[in-house]
Coordinates of C-alpha atoms in Angstrom, one line a residue:
Chain Q
M1 CA -143.7 195.9 181.9
Q2 CA -142.4 192.3 181.6
K3 CA -142.6 192.6 177.9
I4 CA -140.6 195.8 177.8
Q5 CA -138.1 194.1 180.2
R6 CA -137.8 191.1 177.7
I7 CA -137.3 193.4 174.7
R8 CA -134.5 195.3 176.6
T9 CA -132.7 192.0 177.5
L10 CA -133.0 190.9 173.9
I11 CA -131.7 194.2 172.4
L12 CA -128.8 194.2 174.9
S13 CA -127.9 190.6 174.3
I14 CA -127.8 191.2 170.6
F15 CA -125.6 194.2 171.1
T16 CA -123.3 192.3 173.3
L17 CA -123.1 189.4 170.9
A18 CA -122.4 191.9 167.9
V19 CA -119.6 193.5 169.9
V20 CA -118.0 190.2 170.7
A21 CA -118.3 189.0 167.0
V22 CA -116.7 192.2 165.8
V23 CA -113.8 191.8 168.3
I24 CA -113.3 188.2 167.3
F25 CA -113.4 189.0 163.6
V26 CA -110.9 191.9 163.8
V27 CA -108.5 189.8 165.9
I28 CA -108.6 186.9 163.6
S29 CA -108.4 189.0 160.5
R30 CA -105.3 190.9 161.8
R31 CA -103.6 187.8 163.1
P32 CA -99.9 188.5 162.7
P33 CA -98.1 186.3 160.1
Q34 CA -96.5 183.3 161.8
Y35 CA -94.0 182.6 159.1
Y36 CA -90.3 182.6 159.4
V37 CA -89.1 184.2 156.2
R38 CA -85.6 184.2 154.8
R39 CA -84.3 185.7 151.6
G40 CA -80.9 185.2 150.0
I41 CA -78.9 184.5 147.0
A42 CA -78.1 180.8 146.6
F43 CA -78.0 178.3 143.7
G44 CA -77.0 181.3 141.5
T45 CA -80.3 183.0 142.0
D46 CA -82.6 184.9 144.4
V47 CA -84.2 182.5 147.0
K48 CA -87.1 183.2 149.3
I49 CA -88.4 180.7 151.8
A50 CA -91.4 181.1 154.2
Y51 CA -91.9 178.3 156.8
A52 CA -94.2 177.7 159.7
T53 CA -94.2 174.6 161.9
R54 CA -95.8 173.8 165.2
K55 CA -92.4 172.4 166.1
K56 CA -90.8 175.7 166.8
N57 CA -87.7 175.0 164.8
A58 CA -88.6 177.0 161.6
E59 CA -85.5 179.1 161.6
A60 CA -83.2 175.9 161.9
V61 CA -85.0 174.1 159.1
V62 CA -84.8 177.2 156.8
N63 CA -81.2 177.5 157.5
A64 CA -80.6 173.9 156.7
M65 CA -82.4 174.4 153.4
F66 CA -80.1 177.2 152.5
D67 CA -77.1 175.1 153.4
E68 CA -78.6 172.2 151.3
L69 CA -78.9 174.6 148.2
N70 CA -75.1 175.3 148.5
K71 CA -74.5 171.6 148.5
L72 CA -76.8 171.1 145.4
N73 CA -74.9 173.9 143.6
N74 CA -71.6 172.0 144.3
I75 CA -73.2 169.0 142.6
F76 CA -75.2 170.6 139.6
N77 CA -73.3 173.5 138.6
P78 CA -71.5 172.3 135.4
Y79 CA -69.3 175.3 135.0
K80 CA -68.0 175.3 138.6
P81 CA -64.6 173.7 138.6
G82 CA -64.6 170.9 141.2
S83 CA -68.4 170.3 141.0
E84 CA -69.6 166.8 140.5
L85 CA -71.1 167.5 137.2
Y86 CA -68.0 169.5 136.1
K87 CA -65.9 166.4 137.0
L88 CA -68.2 164.2 135.0
N89 CA -68.1 166.5 132.0
H90 CA -64.3 166.3 132.2
S91 CA -64.2 162.5 132.6
N92 CA -63.1 161.9 129.0
G93 CA -65.6 159.2 128.3
K94 CA -64.5 157.0 131.4
W95 CA -67.0 155.5 133.8
M96 CA -67.4 157.7 136.8
E97 CA -69.2 157.0 140.1
V98 CA -71.5 160.0 140.8
D99 CA -73.4 161.4 143.7
P100 CA -76.8 159.5 144.0
R101 CA -78.6 162.8 143.6
L102 CA -76.7 163.7 140.3
L103 CA -77.6 160.0 139.2
D104 CA -81.2 160.6 139.9
V105 CA -81.5 163.8 138.0
L106 CA -79.6 162.6 135.1
K107 CA -81.8 159.4 134.8
Y108 CA -84.9 161.6 135.0
S109 CA -83.4 164.0 132.4
I110 CA -82.6 161.1 130.0
K111 CA -86.1 159.6 130.4
F112 CA -87.7 163.0 129.8
A113 CA -85.6 163.5 126.7
R114 CA -86.9 160.2 125.4
D115 CA -90.5 161.1 126.3
T116 CA -90.2 164.4 124.4
N117 CA -88.5 162.8 121.4
G118 CA -85.2 164.6 122.0
D119 CA -86.7 168.1 122.1
F120 CA -85.6 168.3 125.7
D121 CA -81.9 167.4 125.8
P122 CA -79.6 167.5 128.8
T123 CA -76.4 167.3 126.8
L124 CA -76.4 170.7 125.2
G125 CA -73.5 171.9 127.4
R126 CA -71.2 172.6 124.5
V127 CA -73.7 174.7 122.6
V128 CA -74.5 176.7 125.7
V129 CA -70.8 177.5 126.2
L130 CA -70.4 178.3 122.5
W131 CA -73.1 181.0 122.8
G132 CA -71.6 182.2 126.1
F133 CA -74.8 181.7 128.1
N134 CA -72.8 179.7 130.7
T135 CA -71.6 183.1 132.1
D136 CA -73.4 185.8 133.9
N137 CA -71.7 188.4 131.8
P138 CA -73.8 189.6 128.9
H139 CA -70.7 190.9 127.1
K140 CA -69.7 187.3 126.5
W141 CA -73.0 186.3 125.0
K142 CA -72.7 186.1 121.2
L143 CA -74.1 184.7 118.0
P144 CA -71.8 182.1 116.8
S145 CA -71.3 181.3 113.1
P146 CA -73.4 178.5 111.5
Y147 CA -70.2 176.6 111.1
E148 CA -69.4 176.7 114.9
I149 CA -72.9 175.7 115.7
A150 CA -72.8 172.7 113.3
N151 CA -69.5 171.6 114.9
A152 CA -70.8 172.0 118.5
L153 CA -73.9 170.0 117.6
K154 CA -71.7 166.9 116.8
D155 CA -71.1 166.8 120.5
V156 CA -74.7 166.7 121.5
G157 CA -77.2 164.0 122.1
Y158 CA -78.9 162.4 125.1
R159 CA -78.1 158.8 123.8
N160 CA -74.5 159.5 124.7
V161 CA -75.3 159.2 128.3
E162 CA -74.9 155.6 129.7
F163 CA -75.6 154.2 133.1
D164 CA -74.2 151.2 134.9
G165 CA -75.4 150.9 138.5
N166 CA -74.3 154.2 140.2
R167 CA -71.7 154.9 137.4
V168 CA -72.2 157.2 134.5
R169 CA -70.2 157.6 131.3
L170 CA -70.4 160.4 128.6
L171 CA -69.5 159.4 125.1
N172 CA -68.8 161.5 122.1
N173 CA -67.5 164.5 124.1
V174 CA -70.9 165.5 125.3
W175 CA -71.3 168.0 128.1
V176 CA -74.2 167.8 130.4
D177 CA -76.0 170.9 131.3
L178 CA -78.9 170.4 133.7
G179 CA -79.9 174.1 133.9
G180 CA -83.4 173.2 132.6
I181 CA -84.3 171.1 135.6
A182 CA -81.9 171.6 138.4
K183 CA -83.8 174.5 140.1
G184 CA -86.9 172.4 139.9
Y185 CA -85.2 169.4 141.5
A186 CA -83.8 171.8 144.3
V187 CA -87.6 172.8 144.9
D188 CA -88.4 169.1 145.5
V189 CA -85.6 168.5 147.8
L190 CA -86.5 171.6 150.0
L191 CA -90.1 170.6 150.0
A192 CA -89.2 167.1 151.2
M193 CA -87.0 168.6 153.9
A194 CA -89.9 170.7 155.1
K195 CA -92.3 167.8 155.1
A196 CA -89.8 165.5 156.8
N197 CA -89.5 167.9 159.7
D198 CA -93.4 168.4 160.1
K199 CA -95.9 166.9 157.9
S200 CA -98.5 169.6 158.6
S201 CA -96.1 172.5 158.1
T202 CA -96.9 175.3 155.7
G203 CA -95.2 177.9 153.5
Y204 CA -93.3 178.0 150.3
V205 CA -89.8 177.8 148.7
D206 CA -89.1 180.2 145.8
I207 CA -85.9 179.4 144.0
G208 CA -85.5 182.2 141.5
G209 CA -89.1 182.0 140.3
D210 CA -89.4 178.2 140.6
I211 CA -91.9 177.8 143.4
G212 CA -93.0 174.9 145.6
I213 CA -95.8 175.1 148.0
I214 CA -95.0 173.5 151.4
G215 CA -98.7 174.0 152.6
P216 CA -101.5 176.5 152.4
K217 CA -101.1 180.1 153.7
Y218 CA -102.2 179.9 157.5
G219 CA -103.2 176.4 156.9
N220 CA -106.2 177.0 154.8
Q221 CA -105.7 179.9 152.3
P222 CA -104.1 179.6 148.8
W223 CA -100.9 181.5 147.9
K224 CA -101.5 184.0 145.2
I225 CA -98.8 183.8 142.6
G226 CA -98.2 186.2 139.8
I227 CA -97.0 185.2 136.4
R228 CA -94.2 187.6 135.4
N229 CA -95.1 189.7 132.2
P230 CA -92.2 188.5 129.9
R231 CA -91.9 191.9 128.4
G232 CA -92.3 193.9 131.6
T233 CA -90.2 194.4 134.8
M234 CA -89.4 192.1 137.7
N235 CA -92.5 193.0 139.6
D236 CA -94.9 193.1 136.7
A237 CA -97.5 190.3 136.7
I238 CA -99.6 189.4 133.6
S239 CA -101.8 186.9 135.2
Y240 CA -102.3 185.2 138.6
V241 CA -103.1 181.6 140.0
Y242 CA -103.9 180.3 143.5
L243 CA -102.0 177.4 144.8
Y244 CA -102.7 175.3 148.0
K245 CA -100.0 172.7 147.1
G246 CA -97.9 171.6 144.2
T247 CA -95.1 173.5 142.2
I248 CA -95.0 176.2 139.5
A249 CA -92.1 177.1 137.2
T250 CA -91.5 179.4 134.2
S251 CA -89.2 179.1 131.3
G252 CA -88.7 182.3 129.3
D253 CA -86.6 184.2 126.7
Y254 CA -86.3 187.4 128.7
E255 CA -83.3 187.1 131.0
R256 CA -80.5 185.4 129.1
Y257 CA -80.8 186.6 125.5
I258 CA -79.2 188.6 122.7
I259 CA -80.8 190.6 119.9
V260 CA -79.0 190.5 116.6
N261 CA -80.4 192.3 113.5
G262 CA -83.8 192.4 115.3
K263 CA -83.9 188.8 116.1
R264 CA -83.9 187.5 119.6
Y265 CA -81.8 184.5 120.6
Y266 CA -82.0 183.1 124.1
H267 CA -80.5 180.3 126.3
I268 CA -82.8 177.4 125.6
F269 CA -81.6 175.6 122.5
N270 CA -83.2 173.1 120.0
P271 CA -80.9 170.1 120.0
K272 CA -81.5 169.6 116.4
T273 CA -80.6 173.0 115.2
G274 CA -78.4 174.6 117.9
Y275 CA -80.5 177.8 118.0
S276 CA -83.3 178.8 120.3
S277 CA -87.0 178.5 119.0
N278 CA -89.2 181.5 118.5
Y279 CA -92.6 180.1 119.4
F280 CA -93.0 181.5 123.0
E281 CA -91.9 184.3 125.2
S282 CA -92.7 182.2 128.2
V283 CA -94.2 179.0 129.4
T284 CA -95.5 178.5 133.0
T285 CA -96.3 175.0 134.3
I286 CA -98.1 173.8 137.4
S287 CA -97.5 170.1 138.5
K288 CA -97.0 168.0 141.5
S289 CA -93.2 167.9 141.1
G290 CA -90.8 170.8 140.7
I291 CA -88.5 168.8 138.4
L292 CA -91.4 168.2 136.0
S293 CA -92.7 171.7 136.0
D294 CA -89.2 173.0 135.3
A295 CA -88.5 170.3 132.6
F296 CA -91.8 170.7 130.8
G297 CA -91.4 174.5 130.3
T298 CA -88.0 174.0 128.9
A299 CA -89.2 171.3 126.4
A300 CA -92.2 173.3 125.6
M301 CA -90.1 176.5 124.6
I302 CA -88.5 174.1 122.0
G303 CA -91.5 172.0 121.0
G304 CA -93.8 174.9 120.4
P305 CA -97.5 175.1 120.1
S306 CA -97.9 171.9 118.0
K307 CA -96.6 169.7 120.9
I308 CA -97.3 171.6 124.1
G309 CA -100.9 170.5 124.4
K310 CA -100.2 166.8 123.6
W311 CA -97.4 166.7 126.2
A312 CA -99.5 168.5 128.8
N313 CA -102.1 165.7 128.5
E314 CA -99.4 163.1 128.7
F315 CA -97.6 164.5 131.8
G316 CA -100.8 165.7 133.5
V317 CA -99.6 169.4 133.9
A318 CA -101.3 172.7 133.8
Y319 CA -99.7 175.3 131.6
M320 CA -100.1 178.8 130.4
S321 CA -98.0 180.0 127.3
I322 CA -97.3 183.4 125.9
N323 CA -96.4 183.4 122.3
E324 CA -94.1 185.9 120.5
E325 CA -97.1 188.1 119.7
G326 CA -97.9 188.2 123.3
K327 CA -101.0 186.0 122.9
I328 CA -101.9 183.9 126.1
Q329 CA -103.0 180.3 125.9
K330 CA -104.0 178.1 128.8
N331 CA -105.1 174.4 129.0
S332 CA -108.2 173.4 130.9
L333 CA -106.3 172.2 134.0
W334 CA -104.7 175.6 134.3
K335 CA -108.2 177.3 134.6
D336 CA -108.7 175.4 137.8
Y337 CA -106.1 177.3 139.5
E338 CA -107.4 180.8 138.5
K339 CA -109.9 180.9 141.1
P340 CA -109.0 181.1 144.9
Chain M
M1 CA -145.3 206.9 179.4
R2 CA -142.1 206.7 181.6
N3 CA -142.8 202.9 182.1
L4 CA -142.9 202.3 178.4
K5 CA -139.1 203.4 178.0
I6 CA -137.2 200.3 177.0
F7 CA -133.8 201.5 178.2
A8 CA -132.8 203.2 181.4
R9 CA -130.4 206.1 181.1
T10 CA -127.5 203.9 182.3
D11 CA -128.1 201.5 179.5
I12 CA -127.9 204.2 176.9
I13 CA -124.7 205.4 178.5
L14 CA -123.2 202.0 178.5
I15 CA -124.1 201.3 174.8
L16 CA -122.6 204.7 173.9
I17 CA -119.4 204.0 175.7
V18 CA -119.0 200.7 174.2
T19 CA -119.8 201.9 170.7
V20 CA -117.4 204.8 170.9
F21 CA -114.6 202.6 172.5
L22 CA -115.2 199.9 169.7
S23 CA -115.1 202.3 166.8
G24 CA -112.0 204.0 168.1
W25 CA -110.3 200.7 168.3
L26 CA -111.4 199.7 165.0
T27 CA -110.2 202.9 163.4
F28 CA -106.9 202.5 165.2
S29 CA -106.3 198.9 164.1
Y30 CA -107.2 199.3 160.5
F31 CA -105.8 202.8 159.8
R32 CA -102.8 202.8 162.0
P33 CA -100.1 204.5 160.0
T34 CA -97.4 201.8 159.1
S35 CA -93.9 202.7 158.8
N36 CA -92.9 202.5 155.2
K37 CA -89.3 201.2 155.0
A38 CA -86.9 199.2 152.7
V39 CA -84.7 196.4 154.0
I40 CA -81.4 196.1 152.1
L41 CA -79.6 192.7 152.3
V42 CA -75.9 192.3 150.9
H43 CA -74.3 188.9 150.8
G44 CA -77.2 187.5 152.8
K45 CA -76.7 189.9 155.7
M46 CA -78.7 192.9 156.8
Y47 CA -77.0 195.9 155.3
K48 CA -79.3 198.7 156.3
T49 CA -83.0 199.5 156.8
V50 CA -84.1 202.9 155.5
S51 CA -87.2 204.9 155.8
L52 CA -89.0 205.5 152.5
D53 CA -90.6 208.7 153.9
K54 CA -87.4 210.7 153.6
D55 CA -85.9 211.4 150.1
S56 CA -82.2 210.5 149.8
T57 CA -79.6 209.0 147.6
F58 CA -76.8 206.8 148.8
K59 CA -74.2 204.3 147.8
I60 CA -73.9 200.7 148.8
F61 CA -70.3 199.4 149.5
W62 CA -69.3 195.8 150.5
K63 CA -66.0 195.3 152.1
G64 CA -64.8 198.6 150.7
V65 CA -65.9 197.9 147.1
Y66 CA -68.6 200.1 145.5
L67 CA -71.5 198.1 144.3
M68 CA -74.5 200.4 143.5
T69 CA -76.2 203.8 144.1
V70 CA -79.7 203.8 145.5
Q71 CA -82.3 206.6 145.5
I72 CA -85.4 207.0 147.7
K73 CA -88.1 209.5 146.6
S74 CA -91.8 210.0 147.6
G75 CA -92.1 206.7 149.2
A76 CA -90.4 204.6 146.6
I77 CA -86.9 203.1 146.1
R78 CA -84.8 202.3 143.1
V79 CA -81.3 201.4 142.0
V80 CA -79.9 204.2 140.0
K81 CA -76.4 202.9 139.0
S82 CA -74.9 199.4 139.5
T83 CA -71.6 197.8 138.7
C84 CA -73.3 194.5 137.5
P85 CA -73.2 193.6 133.9
L86 CA -76.9 193.0 133.1
K87 CA -78.4 196.0 135.0
I88 CA -81.5 194.1 135.7
C89 CA -81.6 195.8 139.1
V90 CA -81.6 199.2 137.4
H91 CA -84.2 198.3 134.9
T92 CA -86.5 197.0 137.6
G93 CA -87.2 200.7 138.3
W94 CA -89.1 202.0 141.4
I95 CA -90.7 199.8 144.0
S96 CA -92.9 201.0 146.7
K97 CA -95.3 198.2 147.6
D98 CA -94.8 195.5 150.3
G99 CA -93.6 192.3 148.8
Q100 CA -92.0 194.0 145.8
V101 CA -88.3 193.3 145.3
I102 CA -85.1 194.4 143.5
V103 CA -82.5 191.7 143.2
C104 CA -79.0 192.0 141.9
V105 CA -77.5 188.5 141.6
P106 CA -74.0 189.5 140.7
N107 CA -73.6 192.0 143.5
R108 CA -75.7 189.7 145.8
V109 CA -77.9 192.6 146.9
I110 CA -81.7 192.2 147.7
I111 CA -83.8 195.2 148.4
H112 CA -87.4 194.8 149.6
T113 CA -90.1 197.0 151.1
E114 CA -91.8 196.4 154.4
G115 CA -94.8 197.9 156.1
A116 CA -96.0 199.4 152.9
K117 CA -99.3 198.7 150.9
S118 CA -99.3 195.1 149.9
T119 CA -98.8 193.8 146.3
S120 CA -101.7 192.0 144.7
Y121 CA -99.8 188.7 144.9
D122 CA -97.7 186.7 147.5
L123 CA -95.1 185.4 144.9
M124 CA -94.0 185.8 141.4
T125 CA -93.0 183.0 139.0
S126 CA -90.4 184.0 136.5
Q127 CA -87.7 182.4 134.3

């Protein structure tokens, strides 16, 4: 009798434990998302921010981030009359005191230009305008004549940017266009805001496809990020990576481009030729800083397959490139991010 | 023989009740029909939330100016026509899964789905 009693108690206990375990599992796995999410259009692109903090001020912090993006646009948009960069581009070679953030990014871009032997060049403003890619209106995008391109190239060259303390001067009529790195810089600024508010906060910022991770999803899971198929639609991913931290950015030939006589020309120019390169459809980069991820992709689109691997080793970035035949190439660092 | 029974009748009833209750709750929490809808933001403000279960076609205006025509059919939504120059929003085509998005930067319109089946990713990196 006693034995049967013990078996009964055992079975009932196991049953009770199982019920409790199932209930706990279901409650945890269906935990509602605790993220404050805001979408909007800022910095000339589609922005999405998800933020969770124990301080209960997520909404205020995210709103401050959107305000900051508007401020950054008033500094870095070279074609917006009145912006800090617009003023610099129209300063006729005179010394000008600039906003410290513009100074930082300018210095970074010149150093990056030197490190890539000028394949990356922030002084292509006049070439961008010549092709019409400074506007959002595709009817204004056009293939200039070789003569016009040669002419515009005379006013290009990162060595024409000079610094003196917090003053900058542009020589030889060059126009600065920081389109290759401004979004990445903005990612870094927003990540710093999130962390300054709460070191252990989590979430992400996504500025038109330039993404920075504030912290892992729910504190311990990776964010799964799709790499856009360069020949597909907006929601069509060709590959995935899993990020707990860091930044990821993509440069590509599929949004601002024209096709003339079967040849594709896009908005990233080789400063030596004034034309876009035709090595890659897109380059996606993962690194610690948004500005590096952004700049690396831009430079790699120009530098091509012979330089991308070498640069990736030098800068310590992970990359995935898709060439004009659609062939995917990844470095070994990239492969670490392919598993959750 | 009676004495060899492990469970009393009340035990069995109790186990049955708990099991039935638990499976009912599980079924409910996993297969609860979610309302499939799309959220439309214009100029950063909530413009409209529409159910994707009812087919319809409607126009979006902002401050009296026509921006685009949107169609809902069989649980999916798309932009049919738009005044923007690039028509990226139109080329995006149908979206139906949670997390998918149609963006029109010139018209400052964002359409995303909610409560639908999830996409296979949290975010997308693009140019």
